[in-house]
Tab-separated table of C-alpha atoms in Angstrom:
chain	number	residue	atom	x	y	z
A	1	MET	CA	20.426	222.106	106.695
A	2	LEU	CA	17.323	224.041	105.838
A	3	ILE	CA	14.640	222.097	103.942
A	4	ARG	CA	11.798	224.162	102.562
A	5	ILE	CA	9.137	222.594	100.368
A	6	ASP	CA	6.185	224.227	98.671
A	7	THR	CA	3.142	221.957	98.573
A	8	ALA	CA	1.489	224.238	95.967
A	9	SER	CA	4.464	224.058	93.586
A	10	ALA	CA	4.308	222.152	90.302
A	11	GLU	CA	7.681	220.600	91.186
A	12	PRO	CA	7.171	217.207	92.871
A	13	LEU	CA	7.832	217.152	96.621
A	14	TYR	CA	10.580	214.520	96.323
A	15	ALA	CA	12.413	216.699	93.770
A	16	GLN	CA	12.209	219.662	96.146
A	17	ILE	CA	13.763	217.539	98.901
A	18	VAL	CA	16.547	216.418	96.523
A	19	ARG	CA	17.260	220.056	95.646
A	20	ALA	CA	17.253	221.127	99.323
A	21	VAL	CA	19.736	218.381	100.259
A	22	ARG	CA	22.039	219.297	97.352
A	23	GLN	CA	21.883	222.962	98.356
A	24	GLY	CA	22.713	221.973	101.941
A	25	VAL	CA	25.811	220.105	100.720
A	26	ALA	CA	26.822	222.960	98.384
A	27	ARG	CA	26.524	225.479	101.225
A	28	GLY	CA	28.593	223.276	103.525
A	29	GLU	CA	25.710	222.858	105.977
A	30	ILE	CA	26.160	219.100	105.733
A	31	ARG	CA	29.543	217.603	105.070
A	32	PRO	CA	30.705	214.365	103.487
A	33	GLY	CA	30.309	211.618	106.086
A	34	ASP	CA	27.368	213.371	107.772
A	35	ARG	CA	24.161	211.427	108.121
A	36	LEU	CA	20.935	212.806	106.703
A	37	PRO	CA	17.868	212.665	108.965
A	38	ALA	CA	16.176	209.266	109.054
A	39	ALA	CA	13.468	209.036	106.353
A	40	ARG	CA	10.723	208.606	108.949
A	41	GLU	CA	11.940	211.637	110.941
A	42	LEU	CA	12.185	213.857	107.854
A	43	ALA	CA	8.741	212.731	106.667
A	44	GLN	CA	7.180	213.498	110.056
A	45	SER	CA	8.949	216.834	110.309
A	46	LEU	CA	7.830	217.993	106.842
A	47	ASP	CA	4.444	216.296	107.204
A	48	VAL	CA	4.865	214.337	103.956
A	49	ASN	CA	4.536	210.657	103.130
A	50	MET	CA	7.591	208.565	103.983
A	51	HIS	CA	7.666	207.188	100.433
A	52	THR	CA	8.240	210.746	99.189
A	53	VAL	CA	11.382	210.991	101.321
A	54	LEU	CA	12.503	207.473	100.349
A	55	ARG	CA	12.096	208.389	96.685
A	56	ALA	CA	14.181	211.548	97.226
A	57	TYR	CA	16.889	209.549	99.027
A	58	GLY	CA	16.799	206.933	96.247
A	59	GLU	CA	17.333	209.647	93.663
A	60	LEU	CA	20.240	211.109	95.633
A	61	ARG	CA	21.784	207.639	95.964
A	62	ASP	CA	21.444	206.931	92.242
A	63	ALA	CA	23.132	210.264	91.478
A	64	GLY	CA	26.018	209.353	93.820
A	65	ASP	CA	25.262	212.146	96.302
A	66	ILE	CA	24.566	209.839	99.237
A	67	GLU	CA	25.084	206.257	100.327
A	68	LEU	CA	22.231	204.239	101.765
A	69	ARG	CA	23.219	201.474	104.144
A	70	ARG	CA	21.113	199.317	106.385
A	71	GLY	CA	21.572	200.422	109.976
A	72	ARG	CA	23.580	203.514	109.052
A	73	GLY	CA	20.927	205.423	107.127
A	74	ALA	CA	21.764	207.980	104.438
A	75	THR	CA	25.325	209.321	104.466
A	76	VAL	CA	26.629	212.198	102.346
A	77	VAL	CA	29.399	211.161	99.942
A	78	ALA	CA	32.416	213.316	99.102
A	79	ARG	CA	32.300	214.299	95.457
A	80	ARG	CA	34.688	216.106	93.203
A	81	VAL	CA	33.772	218.142	90.168
A	82	ALA	CA	34.828	215.750	87.413
A	83	ASN	CA	34.310	218.153	84.551
A	84	SER	CA	37.506	220.122	83.949
A	85	LYS	CA	35.609	222.997	82.294
A	86	VAL	CA	33.472	223.422	85.420
A	87	SER	CA	36.558	223.130	87.684
A	88	LYS	CA	38.245	225.909	85.730
A	89	ALA	CA	35.122	228.091	85.872
A	90	VAL	CA	34.951	227.541	89.651
A	91	GLU	CA	38.561	228.635	90.045
A	92	GLN	CA	37.936	231.748	87.946
A	93	LEU	CA	34.754	232.574	89.862
A	94	LEU	CA	36.560	232.235	93.199
A	95	GLU	CA	39.374	234.475	91.969
A	96	VAL	CA	36.920	237.175	90.788
A	97	ALA	CA	35.060	236.949	94.120
A	98	ARG	CA	38.334	237.295	96.059
A	99	GLN	CA	39.377	240.347	94.030
A	100	SER	CA	35.942	241.948	94.412
A	101	GLY	CA	35.771	241.282	98.162
A	102	VAL	CA	32.720	239.005	97.816
A	103	SER	CA	32.577	236.497	100.662
A	104	LEU	CA	32.120	232.768	100.110
A	105	GLU	CA	28.749	233.029	101.804
A	106	GLU	CA	27.569	235.751	99.400
A	107	LEU	CA	28.863	233.685	96.506
A	108	HIS	CA	26.870	230.657	97.707
A	109	GLU	CA	23.757	232.820	97.941
A	110	ALA	CA	24.311	234.208	94.416
A	111	LEU	CA	24.718	230.656	93.055
A	112	ASP	CA	21.574	229.511	94.877
A	113	GLU	CA	19.624	232.442	93.456
A	114	GLY	CA	21.008	231.672	90.012
A	115	ALA	CA	19.979	228.019	90.306
A	116	ASP	CA	16.488	229.002	91.456
A	117	ARG	CA	15.923	231.290	88.422
B	1	MET	CA	26.817	227.847	106.045
B	2	THR	CA	29.204	229.881	108.105
B	3	HIS	CA	28.122	233.136	109.653
B	4	LYS	CA	30.386	235.936	110.598
B	5	THR	CA	30.426	236.751	114.306
B	6	PRO	CA	29.827	240.464	114.768
B	7	ALA	CA	33.032	242.107	115.989
B	8	PRO	CA	32.748	242.991	119.673
B	9	ASP	CA	33.492	246.641	120.419
B	10	LYS	CA	36.986	247.681	121.412
B	11	ALA	CA	36.188	248.302	125.087
B	12	ARG	CA	34.684	244.835	125.477
B	13	ARG	CA	37.624	243.237	123.683
B	14	GLN	CA	40.026	245.001	126.043
B	15	ALA	CA	37.965	243.994	129.093
B	16	GLU	CA	37.941	240.376	127.866
B	17	GLU	CA	41.695	240.505	127.318
B	18	ARG	CA	42.253	241.822	130.881
B	19	LEU	CA	39.987	239.108	132.270
B	20	ARG	CA	41.826	236.434	130.292
B	21	SER	CA	45.216	237.634	131.573
B	22	ARG	CA	44.015	237.609	135.191
B	23	HIS	CA	42.558	234.107	134.951
B	24	LEU	CA	45.632	232.720	133.207
B	25	LEU	CA	48.012	234.474	135.626
B	26	VAL	CA	46.223	233.120	138.714
B	27	THR	CA	45.666	229.532	137.515
B	28	VAL	CA	49.116	229.125	135.957
B	29	SER	CA	50.719	230.623	139.104
B	30	VAL	CA	48.877	228.156	141.349
B	31	THR	CA	49.922	225.224	139.110
B	32	ALA	CA	53.520	226.454	139.074
B	33	LEU	CA	53.576	226.990	142.857
B	34	ALA	CA	52.102	223.524	143.465
B	35	THR	CA	54.730	221.952	141.188
B	36	LEU	CA	57.450	223.965	142.934
B	37	ALA	CA	56.216	222.863	146.376
B	38	TYR	CA	56.290	219.241	145.251
B	39	LEU	CA	59.787	219.573	143.729
B	40	LEU	CA	61.009	221.282	146.915
B	41	THR	CA	59.624	218.396	148.961
B	42	LEU	CA	61.532	215.943	146.753
B	43	LEU	CA	64.766	217.920	147.277
B	44	LEU	CA	64.312	218.140	151.048
B	45	THR	CA	63.415	214.458	151.451
B	46	ALA	CA	66.044	213.112	148.999
B	47	GLY	CA	67.960	210.153	150.439
B	48	ARG	CA	65.618	209.791	153.418
B	49	LEU	CA	62.844	207.806	151.706
B	50	PRO	CA	62.498	203.988	151.696
B	51	ASP	CA	62.960	201.987	148.456
B	52	THR	CA	59.222	201.488	148.086
B	53	MET	CA	56.330	203.787	148.946
B	54	ALA	CA	52.727	203.168	149.907
B	55	THR	CA	50.571	204.477	147.067
B	56	HIS	CA	47.095	203.256	147.965
B	57	PHE	CA	45.319	203.047	151.306
B	58	GLY	CA	42.347	201.070	152.597
B	59	VAL	CA	39.350	202.518	154.457
B	60	GLY	CA	41.186	202.281	157.792
B	61	GLY	CA	44.169	204.228	156.451
B	62	GLN	CA	46.430	201.149	156.169
B	63	PRO	CA	48.440	200.910	152.974
B	64	ASP	CA	47.396	198.108	150.620
B	65	GLU	CA	49.466	198.889	147.522
B	66	PHE	CA	53.105	199.829	147.068
B	67	MET	CA	55.330	201.114	144.283
B	68	ARG	CA	59.057	201.634	143.820
B	69	THR	CA	59.834	205.070	145.244
B	70	TRP	CA	61.248	206.664	142.083
B	71	VAL	CA	58.267	205.425	140.030
B	72	ALA	CA	55.788	206.692	142.647
B	73	LEU	CA	57.485	210.116	142.835
B	74	LEU	CA	57.551	210.429	139.049
B	75	PHE	CA	53.910	209.379	138.771
B	76	GLN	CA	52.845	211.845	141.484
B	77	GLY	CA	54.772	214.669	139.807
B	78	ALA	CA	53.163	213.854	136.458
B	79	VAL	CA	49.687	213.962	138.041
B	80	VAL	CA	50.385	217.296	139.813
B	81	VAL	CA	51.457	218.888	136.524
B	82	PHE	CA	49.437	216.962	133.930
B	83	LEU	CA	45.917	217.152	135.359
B	84	PRO	CA	45.730	220.958	135.930
B	85	VAL	CA	47.558	221.618	132.628
B	86	ALA	CA	45.141	219.318	130.745
B	87	LEU	CA	42.186	221.134	132.350
B	88	LEU	CA	43.714	224.559	131.608
B	89	VAL	CA	44.338	223.645	127.961
B	90	THR	CA	40.857	222.130	127.511
B	91	PHE	CA	39.035	225.052	129.117
B	92	GLY	CA	41.529	227.513	127.556
B	93	PHE	CA	40.436	226.447	124.076
B	94	ALA	CA	36.875	227.115	125.193
B	95	ASN	CA	37.721	230.633	126.517
B	96	TRP	CA	36.470	229.707	129.971
B	97	TRP	CA	37.292	233.167	131.335
B	98	LYS	CA	34.395	234.607	129.305
B	99	GLY	CA	31.757	232.460	131.002
B	100	GLU	CA	29.454	233.200	133.916
B	101	PHE	CA	31.164	230.538	136.034
B	102	ALA	CA	34.698	231.511	135.050
B	103	ARG	CA	35.730	232.293	138.634
B	104	ALA	CA	34.290	229.034	139.932
B	105	LEU	CA	36.078	227.052	137.200
B	106	SER	CA	39.406	228.763	137.907
B	107	ALA	CA	38.882	228.118	141.623
B	108	MET	CA	38.066	224.454	140.899
B	109	ILE	CA	41.182	223.926	138.760
B	110	SER	CA	43.411	225.725	141.291
B	111	GLY	CA	41.822	223.937	144.264
B	112	LEU	CA	42.240	220.543	142.585
B	113	CYS	CA	45.861	221.300	141.822
B	114	ALA	CA	46.444	222.370	145.446
B	115	VAL	CA	44.728	219.230	146.833
B	116	LEU	CA	46.828	216.950	144.606
B	117	ALA	CA	50.111	218.694	145.427
B	118	THR	CA	49.308	218.716	149.174
B	119	MET	CA	48.323	215.040	149.073
B	120	PHE	CA	51.591	214.012	147.435
B	121	VAL	CA	53.684	216.317	149.652
B	122	VAL	CA	52.011	214.921	152.794
B	123	LEU	CA	52.403	211.323	151.573
B	124	THR	CA	56.062	211.837	150.670
B	125	VAL	CA	56.840	213.505	154.017
B	126	ALA	CA	55.041	210.656	155.823
B	127	HIS	CA	57.625	208.243	154.353
B	128	VAL	CA	60.689	210.165	155.642
B	129	GLY	CA	62.845	207.983	157.880
B	130	VAL	CA	60.422	205.053	157.611
B	131	ALA	CA	62.123	201.647	157.183
B	132	ASP	CA	58.973	199.743	156.199
B	133	PRO	CA	56.355	201.628	154.116
B	134	ALA	CA	53.668	199.308	155.530
B	135	GLU	CA	53.975	201.366	158.755
B	136	VAL	CA	52.792	204.549	157.003
B	137	ARG	CA	49.168	205.508	157.791
B	138	LEU	CA	46.805	207.861	156.014
B	139	THR	CA	45.161	209.691	158.914
B	140	TRP	CA	42.070	211.893	158.994
B	141	GLN	CA	44.322	214.811	159.968
B	142	MET	CA	46.191	214.383	156.682
B	143	GLY	CA	42.867	214.350	154.826
B	144	LEU	CA	41.834	217.516	156.644
B	145	ILE	CA	45.087	219.259	155.672
B	146	MET	CA	44.600	218.343	151.964
B	147	LEU	CA	40.987	219.460	151.963
B	148	GLY	CA	41.788	222.615	153.959
B	149	VAL	CA	44.566	223.687	151.580
B	150	GLY	CA	42.342	222.948	148.551
B	151	VAL	CA	39.415	224.969	149.899
B	152	ALA	CA	41.689	227.829	151.018
B	153	VAL	CA	43.361	228.051	147.581
B	154	ALA	CA	39.991	227.882	145.785
B	155	MET	CA	38.596	230.678	147.991
B	156	LEU	CA	41.707	232.796	147.498
B	157	VAL	CA	41.384	232.394	143.719
B	158	MET	CA	37.689	233.392	143.890
B	159	PHE	CA	38.716	236.476	145.861
B	160	LEU	CA	41.591	237.443	143.526
B	161	LEU	CA	39.611	237.175	140.291
B	162	PRO	CA	37.147	239.801	139.085
B	163	ARG	CA	33.500	239.040	138.293
B	164	SER	CA	32.606	237.879	134.792
B	165	LEU	CA	31.568	240.397	132.151
B	166	PRO	CA	27.833	240.663	131.490
B	167	ARG	CA	26.587	238.626	128.529
B	168	PRO	CA	26.768	240.469	125.192
B	169	GLU	CA	23.434	241.512	123.694
B	170	PRO	CA	21.805	238.689	121.697
B	171	SER	CA	21.976	239.041	117.906
B	172	PRO	CA	18.629	239.967	116.315
B	173	VAL	CA	16.779	236.978	114.838
B	174	VAL	CA	15.619	237.300	111.225
B	175	PRO	CA	12.551	235.063	110.885
B	176	VAL	CA	12.463	232.727	107.903
B	177	GLU	CA	9.378	233.448	105.797
B	178	ILE	CA	6.910	230.570	105.981
B	179	ALA	CA	4.069	230.921	103.470
B	180	PRO	CA	0.807	228.997	104.133
B	181	ASN	CA	1.719	226.260	101.643
B	182	TYR	CA	5.325	225.960	102.889
B	183	ARG	CA	6.772	223.225	105.097
B	184	VAL	CA	10.062	224.231	106.601
B	185	SER	CA	12.399	222.166	108.772
B	186	TRP	CA	15.959	222.683	109.889
B	187	PHE	CA	18.313	219.832	110.745
B	188	GLY	CA	21.605	220.616	112.374
B	189	LYS	CA	24.291	219.353	114.667
B	190	ALA	CA	26.083	220.479	117.768
B	191	ARG	CA	29.427	218.684	117.785
B	192	MET	CA	32.451	218.738	120.007
B	193	GLY	CA	35.625	220.246	118.570
B	194	GLN	CA	38.671	218.156	117.767
B	195	THR	CA	40.482	219.413	120.872
B	196	PHE	CA	37.840	217.992	123.167
B	197	VAL	CA	37.726	214.640	121.368
B	198	ILE	CA	41.538	214.340	121.359
B	199	THR	CA	41.730	215.294	125.063
B	200	MET	CA	39.017	212.786	125.989
B	201	ALA	CA	40.697	210.070	123.900
B	202	ALA	CA	44.085	210.838	125.505
B	203	ALA	CA	42.513	210.765	128.991
B	204	THR	CA	40.839	207.414	128.187
B	205	VAL	CA	44.148	205.945	126.960
B	206	LEU	CA	45.820	207.140	130.193
B	207	VAL	CA	43.089	205.589	132.354
B	208	VAL	CA	43.325	202.324	130.359
B	209	ALA	CA	47.113	202.305	130.952
B	210	ALA	CA	46.593	203.036	134.662
B	211	THR	CA	43.934	200.284	134.847
B	212	ILE	CA	46.212	197.689	133.253
B	213	ALA	CA	49.148	198.779	135.447
B	214	SER	CA	47.136	198.782	138.679
B	215	ASN	CA	45.157	195.605	137.877
B	216	ILE	CA	42.149	196.983	139.788
B	217	TRP	CA	39.035	195.497	138.117
B	218	TRP	CA	36.610	198.331	138.927
B	219	MET	CA	38.819	200.802	137.057
B	220	TRP	CA	37.422	199.181	133.877
B	221	LEU	CA	34.030	200.600	134.908
B	222	ILE	CA	35.586	204.088	134.766
B	223	VAL	CA	37.014	203.278	131.312
B	224	LEU	CA	33.575	202.076	130.163
B	225	MET	CA	31.962	205.245	131.564
B	226	MET	CA	34.509	207.449	129.757
B	227	ILE	CA	33.866	205.654	126.434
B	228	LEU	CA	30.083	205.986	126.905
B	229	LEU	CA	30.488	209.671	127.791
B	230	MET	CA	32.634	210.269	124.723
B	231	ALA	CA	30.133	208.511	122.455
B	232	GLY	CA	27.085	210.164	124.023
B	233	LEU	CA	28.405	213.693	124.284
B	234	SER	CA	30.508	214.204	121.180
B	235	SER	CA	27.637	214.973	118.769
B	236	PHE	CA	23.986	215.993	119.014
B	237	ASP	CA	21.318	216.084	116.304
B	238	VAL	CA	18.973	219.063	116.490
B	239	VAL	CA	15.669	219.489	114.610
B	240	VAL	CA	13.667	222.708	114.357
B	241	ASP	CA	10.229	222.505	112.738
B	242	SER	CA	6.552	223.302	113.185
B	243	ARG	CA	6.515	221.307	116.426
B	244	GLY	CA	9.345	223.226	118.083
B	245	VAL	CA	12.930	222.199	118.799
B	246	ARG	CA	14.171	218.676	119.540
B	247	TRP	CA	17.695	217.554	120.419
B	248	ARG	CA	19.188	214.113	120.761
B	249	SER	CA	22.652	212.677	121.317
B	250	SER	CA	23.895	210.838	118.222
B	251	VAL	CA	23.647	207.590	120.208
B	252	GLY	CA	19.966	208.310	120.980
B	253	PHE	CA	20.202	209.356	124.610
B	254	PRO	CA	20.133	211.875	126.304
B	255	ARG	CA	17.431	213.763	124.410
B	256	GLY	CA	14.923	216.557	124.965
B	257	ALA	CA	12.423	218.883	123.304
B	258	VAL	CA	10.670	222.224	123.676
B	259	ARG	CA	7.218	222.535	122.092
B	260	LEU	CA	6.583	225.514	119.831
B	261	ARG	CA	3.582	226.686	121.859
B	262	ASP	CA	5.692	226.832	125.047
B	263	ILE	CA	8.396	229.061	123.529
B	264	THR	CA	8.393	232.646	124.757
B	265	ASP	CA	11.631	233.973	123.277
B	266	ILE	CA	14.218	232.949	120.675
B	267	SER	CA	17.671	234.452	120.271
B	268	VAL	CA	21.228	233.786	119.186
B	269	ILE	CA	23.757	234.342	121.948
B	270	GLU	CA	27.484	234.132	122.492
B	271	THR	CA	28.221	231.411	124.993
B	272	SER	CA	31.098	229.317	126.272
B	273	PRO	CA	31.469	226.186	128.418
B	274	GLY	CA	32.295	228.627	131.236
B	275	ASP	CA	28.625	229.735	131.233
B	276	PHE	CA	27.509	226.205	132.027
B	277	GLY	CA	30.442	224.870	134.033
B	278	GLY	CA	31.779	222.631	131.263
B	279	TYR	CA	30.990	220.660	128.125
B	280	GLY	CA	28.157	218.275	127.298
B	281	VAL	CA	24.580	218.279	128.550
B	282	ARG	CA	24.613	220.784	131.406
B	283	MET	CA	21.535	220.749	133.575
B	284	MET	CA	21.228	223.669	135.941
B	285	PRO	CA	18.287	225.182	137.787
B	286	GLY	CA	16.058	226.756	135.115
B	287	ARG	CA	18.368	226.013	132.213
B	288	ILE	CA	19.774	223.244	130.069
B	289	GLY	CA	22.859	223.744	127.936
B	290	ILE	CA	24.014	221.463	125.131
B	291	ILE	CA	27.515	222.866	125.016
B	292	THR	CA	30.063	221.562	122.532
B	293	ARG	CA	32.162	224.696	121.919
B	294	ASN	CA	32.250	228.431	122.541
B	295	GLY	CA	30.635	230.915	120.169
B	296	HIS	CA	27.170	231.338	118.691
B	297	ALA	CA	24.342	229.295	120.163
B	298	LEU	CA	20.581	228.994	119.775
B	299	ARG	CA	18.761	230.134	122.918
B	300	VAL	CA	15.133	229.173	123.438
B	301	VAL	CA	13.244	230.547	126.428
B	302	HIS	CA	10.103	228.703	127.528
B	303	GLY	CA	8.468	230.229	130.550
B	304	ASP	CA	11.109	230.641	133.226
B	305	ARG	CA	13.384	228.030	131.673
B	306	GLU	CA	15.917	228.228	128.865
B	307	LEU	CA	17.597	225.838	126.469
B	308	VAL	CA	20.945	226.798	124.929
B	309	ILE	CA	22.454	224.680	122.126
B	310	THR	CA	25.728	225.437	120.360
B	311	VAL	CA	24.412	224.307	116.981
B	312	ASP	CA	26.139	225.010	113.681
B	313	ASP	CA	24.217	227.805	111.990
B	314	ALA	CA	22.363	229.026	115.076
B	315	GLU	CA	21.082	232.037	113.097
B	316	VAL	CA	19.200	229.884	110.564
B	317	ALA	CA	17.854	227.566	113.286
B	318	ALA	CA	16.612	230.603	115.242
B	319	GLY	CA	15.148	232.105	112.037
B	320	VAL	CA	13.152	228.942	111.263
B	321	LEU	CA	11.879	228.689	114.834
B	322	GLU	CA	10.927	232.360	114.913
B	323	GLY	CA	9.218	231.933	111.508
B	324	TRP	CA	7.082	229.101	112.891
B	325	ARG	CA	6.346	231.060	116.054
B	326	LEU	CA	5.145	234.081	114.077
B	327	LYS	CA	3.088	231.821	111.843
B	328	GLY	CA	1.528	230.203	114.925
B	329	ARG	CA	0.586	233.666	116.154
B	330	GLY	CA	-0.976	234.483	112.790
B	331	GLN	CA	1.791	236.941	111.868
B	332	GLY	CA	3.466	234.702	109.292
B	333	ALA	CA	3.566	235.410	105.610
């Protein structure tokens, strides 16, 4: 899972971490059941305050993306798209991609670019 | 993210296919011949063996454990067939014939199979016409025969098999852009495939069964070691950031690191357990391999040493590391 944060961005650092983790899950780089890096390790690696990482993990937990358990750290939770409209759109998008010969990887990249715009 | 492996050219594919056929032909033939030799021994000795057989010997060669003959013969046959087949299947899934040590691995499997078959043939023959199995002795001559046959078969296999193919060219690394105000880290895993975990679990269950059946207390130490090995070697966490690359078993140990300033080259290579003589943390002169599968791996050269890790997404890991290296050299964005 690639985590890239921009310290000059107007977006808070914790929000950038939240977005990077969600992108990692969407791309399949981390799977349900996988553990995220320990908060201290991630903070040291990105050279940010540990509270920034804890806030990001708290946000992800509140949104149901991860579980936080004492001793086990942060674990990614399996989620399903509950909204039937979105599920249908996903199916249609996958069908169009299949017919056009667009790989899943390219589709992920296009979605990421779209989300970044 | 999954990355497509570039298709190897036709000539290489054909050469790999030829190599695979040769390795499989030789190792399967040796296993089959060993099984045949054992079965032949059973046929020739039928009706001339005592009701019980000595199955374990003390340091002086005197038997100290016995088993009913038909159980002992069945058990020996299962070991002669099961162990080499389990090794062949495990290494087969990992395409061992592609690795640098493919010949040595084939020789090891064949030699082991030959030693086992010879041991059981010699032991069975030693029981022919014996009224009391307590009279049977395991002599140093018998040991020499087993070892001799094993070494001879291993050497013959080395001689019969061709050399490994040279490593394919490493894939080019695309550095991840790291602007001055960017902080970039990559967290990944190198994890054993299901086949390995299932094989290890099956082997552990077998050893537990053998331990309970034999009632030998120190066998529990082997069981404990196998469980620790399985826990320690099934998954590794890998971090790539501005400090370099760090790896750690999911249970915390073993672990290691290469500092960014010591890195002299970064690439993505095709590797297999055959390149490192097996799975897990492979320490060899000048190189360490964290090998959990065959396929793409991150390769980091530092001085005259190298670290190879079969991480998921080796391309991105290499890109981040190369990005930091370029930035350190003042060539970053």
